[in-house]
XYZ file of C-alpha atoms in Angstrom:
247
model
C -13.357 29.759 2.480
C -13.659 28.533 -1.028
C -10.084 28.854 -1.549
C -9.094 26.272 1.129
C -11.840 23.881 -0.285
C -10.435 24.180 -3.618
C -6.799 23.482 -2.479
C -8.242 20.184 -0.736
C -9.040 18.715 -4.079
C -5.900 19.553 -5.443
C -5.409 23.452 -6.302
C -2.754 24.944 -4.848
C -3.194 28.113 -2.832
C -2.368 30.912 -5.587
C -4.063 28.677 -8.391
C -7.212 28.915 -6.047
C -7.117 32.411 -5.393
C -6.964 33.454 -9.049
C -9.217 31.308 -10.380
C -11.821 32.328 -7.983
C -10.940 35.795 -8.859
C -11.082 35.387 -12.696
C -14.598 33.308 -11.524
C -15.880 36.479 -10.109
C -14.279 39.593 -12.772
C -15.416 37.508 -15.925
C -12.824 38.044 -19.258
C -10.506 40.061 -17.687
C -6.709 40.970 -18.569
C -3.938 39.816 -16.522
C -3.655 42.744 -14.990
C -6.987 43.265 -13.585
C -6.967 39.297 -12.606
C -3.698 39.985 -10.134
C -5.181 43.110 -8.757
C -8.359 40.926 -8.195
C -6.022 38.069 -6.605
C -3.650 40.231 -4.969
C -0.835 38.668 -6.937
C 2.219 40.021 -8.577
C 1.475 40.151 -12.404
C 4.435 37.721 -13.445
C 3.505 35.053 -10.876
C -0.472 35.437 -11.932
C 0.676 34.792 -15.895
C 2.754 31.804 -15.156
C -0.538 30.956 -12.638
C -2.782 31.187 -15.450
C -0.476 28.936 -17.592
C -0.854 26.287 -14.591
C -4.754 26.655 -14.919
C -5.591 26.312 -18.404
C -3.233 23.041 -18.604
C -6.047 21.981 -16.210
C -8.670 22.903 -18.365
C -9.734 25.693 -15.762
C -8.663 28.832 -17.999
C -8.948 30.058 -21.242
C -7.674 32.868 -23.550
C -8.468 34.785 -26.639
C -7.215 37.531 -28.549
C -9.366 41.462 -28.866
C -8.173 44.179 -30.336
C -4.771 43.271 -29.721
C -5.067 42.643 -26.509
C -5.315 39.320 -24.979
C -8.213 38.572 -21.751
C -8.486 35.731 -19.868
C -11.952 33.804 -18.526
C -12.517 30.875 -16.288
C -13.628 27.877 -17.534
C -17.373 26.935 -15.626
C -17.200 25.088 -12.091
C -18.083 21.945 -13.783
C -14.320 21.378 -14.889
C -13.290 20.926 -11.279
C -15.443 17.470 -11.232
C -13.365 16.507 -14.407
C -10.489 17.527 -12.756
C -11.448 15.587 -9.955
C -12.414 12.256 -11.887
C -8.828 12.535 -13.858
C -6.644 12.986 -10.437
C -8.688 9.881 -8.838
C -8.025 8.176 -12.189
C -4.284 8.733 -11.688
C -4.376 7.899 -7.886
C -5.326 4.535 -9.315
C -2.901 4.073 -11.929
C -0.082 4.737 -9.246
C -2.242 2.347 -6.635
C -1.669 -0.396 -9.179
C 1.729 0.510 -10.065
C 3.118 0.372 -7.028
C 1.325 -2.988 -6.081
C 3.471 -4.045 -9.055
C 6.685 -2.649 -7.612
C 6.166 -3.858 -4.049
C 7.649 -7.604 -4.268
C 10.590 -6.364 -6.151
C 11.376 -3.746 -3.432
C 10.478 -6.217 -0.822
C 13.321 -8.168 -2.437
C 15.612 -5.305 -2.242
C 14.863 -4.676 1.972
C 15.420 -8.454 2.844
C 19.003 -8.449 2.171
C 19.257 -6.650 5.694
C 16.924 -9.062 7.012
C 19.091 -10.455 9.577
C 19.996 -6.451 11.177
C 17.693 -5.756 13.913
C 15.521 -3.057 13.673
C 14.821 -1.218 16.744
C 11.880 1.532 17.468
C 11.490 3.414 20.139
C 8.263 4.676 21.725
C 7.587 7.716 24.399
C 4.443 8.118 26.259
C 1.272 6.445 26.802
C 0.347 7.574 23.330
C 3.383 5.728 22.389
C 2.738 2.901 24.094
C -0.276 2.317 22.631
C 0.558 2.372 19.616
C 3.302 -0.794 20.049
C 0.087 -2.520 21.476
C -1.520 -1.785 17.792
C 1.490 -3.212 16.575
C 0.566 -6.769 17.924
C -2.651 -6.457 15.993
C -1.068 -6.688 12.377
C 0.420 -10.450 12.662
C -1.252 -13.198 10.489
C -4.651 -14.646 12.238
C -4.093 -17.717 14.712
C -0.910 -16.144 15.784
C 0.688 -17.308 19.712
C 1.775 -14.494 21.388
C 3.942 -14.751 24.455
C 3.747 -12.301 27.198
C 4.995 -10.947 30.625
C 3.122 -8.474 32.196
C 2.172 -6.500 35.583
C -1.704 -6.306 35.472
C -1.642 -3.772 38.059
C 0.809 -1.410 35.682
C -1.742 -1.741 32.847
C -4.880 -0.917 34.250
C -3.323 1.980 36.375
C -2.106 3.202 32.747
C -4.955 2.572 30.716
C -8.543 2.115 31.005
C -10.834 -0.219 31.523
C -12.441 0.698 28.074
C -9.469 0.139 26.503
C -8.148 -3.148 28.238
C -11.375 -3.946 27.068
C -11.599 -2.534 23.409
C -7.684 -4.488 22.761
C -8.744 -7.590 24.297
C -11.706 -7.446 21.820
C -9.825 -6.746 18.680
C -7.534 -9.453 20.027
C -10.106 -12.131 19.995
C -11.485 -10.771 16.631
C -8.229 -11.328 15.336
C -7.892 -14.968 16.659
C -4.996 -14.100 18.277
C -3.682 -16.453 20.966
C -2.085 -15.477 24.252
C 0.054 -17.867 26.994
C 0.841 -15.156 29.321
C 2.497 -15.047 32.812
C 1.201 -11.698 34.899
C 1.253 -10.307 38.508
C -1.779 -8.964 40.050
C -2.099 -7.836 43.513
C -5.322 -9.316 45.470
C -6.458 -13.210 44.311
C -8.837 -12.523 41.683
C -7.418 -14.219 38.505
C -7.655 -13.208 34.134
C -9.243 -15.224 32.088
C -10.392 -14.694 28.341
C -11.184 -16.380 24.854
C -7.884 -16.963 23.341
C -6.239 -17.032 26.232
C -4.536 -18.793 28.633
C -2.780 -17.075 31.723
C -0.587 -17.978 34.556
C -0.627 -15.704 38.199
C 2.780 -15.074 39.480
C 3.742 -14.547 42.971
C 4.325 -10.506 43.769
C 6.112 -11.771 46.945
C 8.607 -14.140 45.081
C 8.765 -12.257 41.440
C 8.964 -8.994 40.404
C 7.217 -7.589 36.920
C 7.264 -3.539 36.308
C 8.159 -4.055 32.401
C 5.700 -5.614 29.866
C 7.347 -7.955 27.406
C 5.563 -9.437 24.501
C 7.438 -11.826 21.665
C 4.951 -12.750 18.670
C 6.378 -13.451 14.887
C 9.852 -12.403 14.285
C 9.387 -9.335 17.099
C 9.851 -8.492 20.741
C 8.044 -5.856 22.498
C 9.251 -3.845 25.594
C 7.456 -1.359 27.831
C 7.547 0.379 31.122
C 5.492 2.228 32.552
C 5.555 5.244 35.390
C 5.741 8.602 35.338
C 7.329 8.582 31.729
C 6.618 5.607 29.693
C 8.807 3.774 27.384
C 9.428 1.520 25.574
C 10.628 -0.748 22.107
C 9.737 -3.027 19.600
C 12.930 -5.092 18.428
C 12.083 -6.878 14.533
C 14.607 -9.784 14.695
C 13.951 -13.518 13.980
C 17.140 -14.377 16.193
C 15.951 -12.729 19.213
C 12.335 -13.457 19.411
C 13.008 -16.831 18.606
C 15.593 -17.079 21.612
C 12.839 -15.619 24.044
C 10.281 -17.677 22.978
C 12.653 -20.650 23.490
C 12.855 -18.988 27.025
C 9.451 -18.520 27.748
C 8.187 -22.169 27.118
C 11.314 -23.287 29.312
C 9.523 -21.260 32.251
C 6.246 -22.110 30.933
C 6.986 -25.919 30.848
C 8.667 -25.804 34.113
C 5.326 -24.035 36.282
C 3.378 -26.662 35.061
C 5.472 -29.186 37.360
């Protein structure tokens, strides 16, 4: 319906209905323009008030009586072109206020900040999550192989290691996977562990200042912990074991 289109490009619902209405009666009074709308008369006037501040309605005075008219279709592109203009001006404004509110959120930098995630749907998006760290970036992982591919697809093991590589993302990762057949890909360097001698059922992934926890099964779960402190402890424990199976 027109009415919906016109409240996508920025009418709301009762300014759309009665200036399609007024669109259809021609110079009408406010009276006929509510029946037309079915809209109480008070709320059509104030309405109407809300228009022609737009530029979408106009006025004039006959015999006394006042009528109303809508202004032609061709004011909605200007409206259009003047709410894009502002869209702008607040882009650009706000890229000025950014650093100085940046400022104001480090001086809790040092408070961990936890999220929690439900669901595959939820665990795919702390996997997206890896994807926003600078380019070049080492991440460090612990994973079950088995778990992933059970959970996810092939397509989409596939799709994340390609926006991985894309991203120049590094990976030193330990991983259990039943059978002998072995991971390898660009970017990435991978050691098999044991199933027999260690047990895996919880991925855990530390890149930047963040730590990233997930298990799966019949409801999966799992966090993303922001803290310098903390990732920089596990990656301290991850090279320990990572130096020590190369012996």
């Amino acid at each position: 319906m027109l009415e919906f289109e016109l409240q996508k490009i920025g009418l709301s619902e009762k300014e759309a209905s009665v200036y399609l209405a007024t669109l259809r009666l021609g110079k009408s009074s406010v009276q006929a323009i509510a029946k037309e709308a079915k809209i109480n008369r008070g709320t059509t006037y104030n309405i109407i008030n809300s228009l022609a501040k737009k530029g979408l309605m106009s006025s004039y005075q006959e015999s006394k009586k006042q009528y109303f008219f809508a202004e032609s279709p061709d004011q909605l592109e200007l409206l259009f072109k003047q709410q894009l203009e502002e869209i702008e001006h607040n882009r650009k404004r706000l890229k000025e206020l950014l650093p100085e509110m940046k400022q104001m959120d480090n001086k809790e930098k040092d408070k961990p900040v936890v999220r929690y995630f439900e669901g595959k749907n939820g665990i795919r998006a702390m996997v997206e999550d890896m994807f926003n760290v600078k380019k070049g970036t080492e991440v460090l992982m612990i994973y079950p192989y088995d778990e992933m591919s059970k959970n996810f697809s092939d397509n989409e093991l596939l799709s994340w290691r390609k926006k991985r590589i894309s991203r120049d993302i590094k990976v030193k990762a330990f991983y259990t996977r039943k059978g002998d057949e072995g991971i390898n890909s660009q970017n990435s360097v991978s050691k098999k562990l044991s199933i027999e001698e260690f047990v895996v059922e919880s991925d855990i992934a530390v890149y930047e200042n963040r730590v990233r926890m997930a298990s799966f099964g019949d409801k999966s779960v799992g966090i993303i912990i922001e803290n310098k402190n903390i990732a920089e402890t596990l990656k301290t424990l991850f090279k320990l074991a990572w130096k020590d199976s190369l012996k």
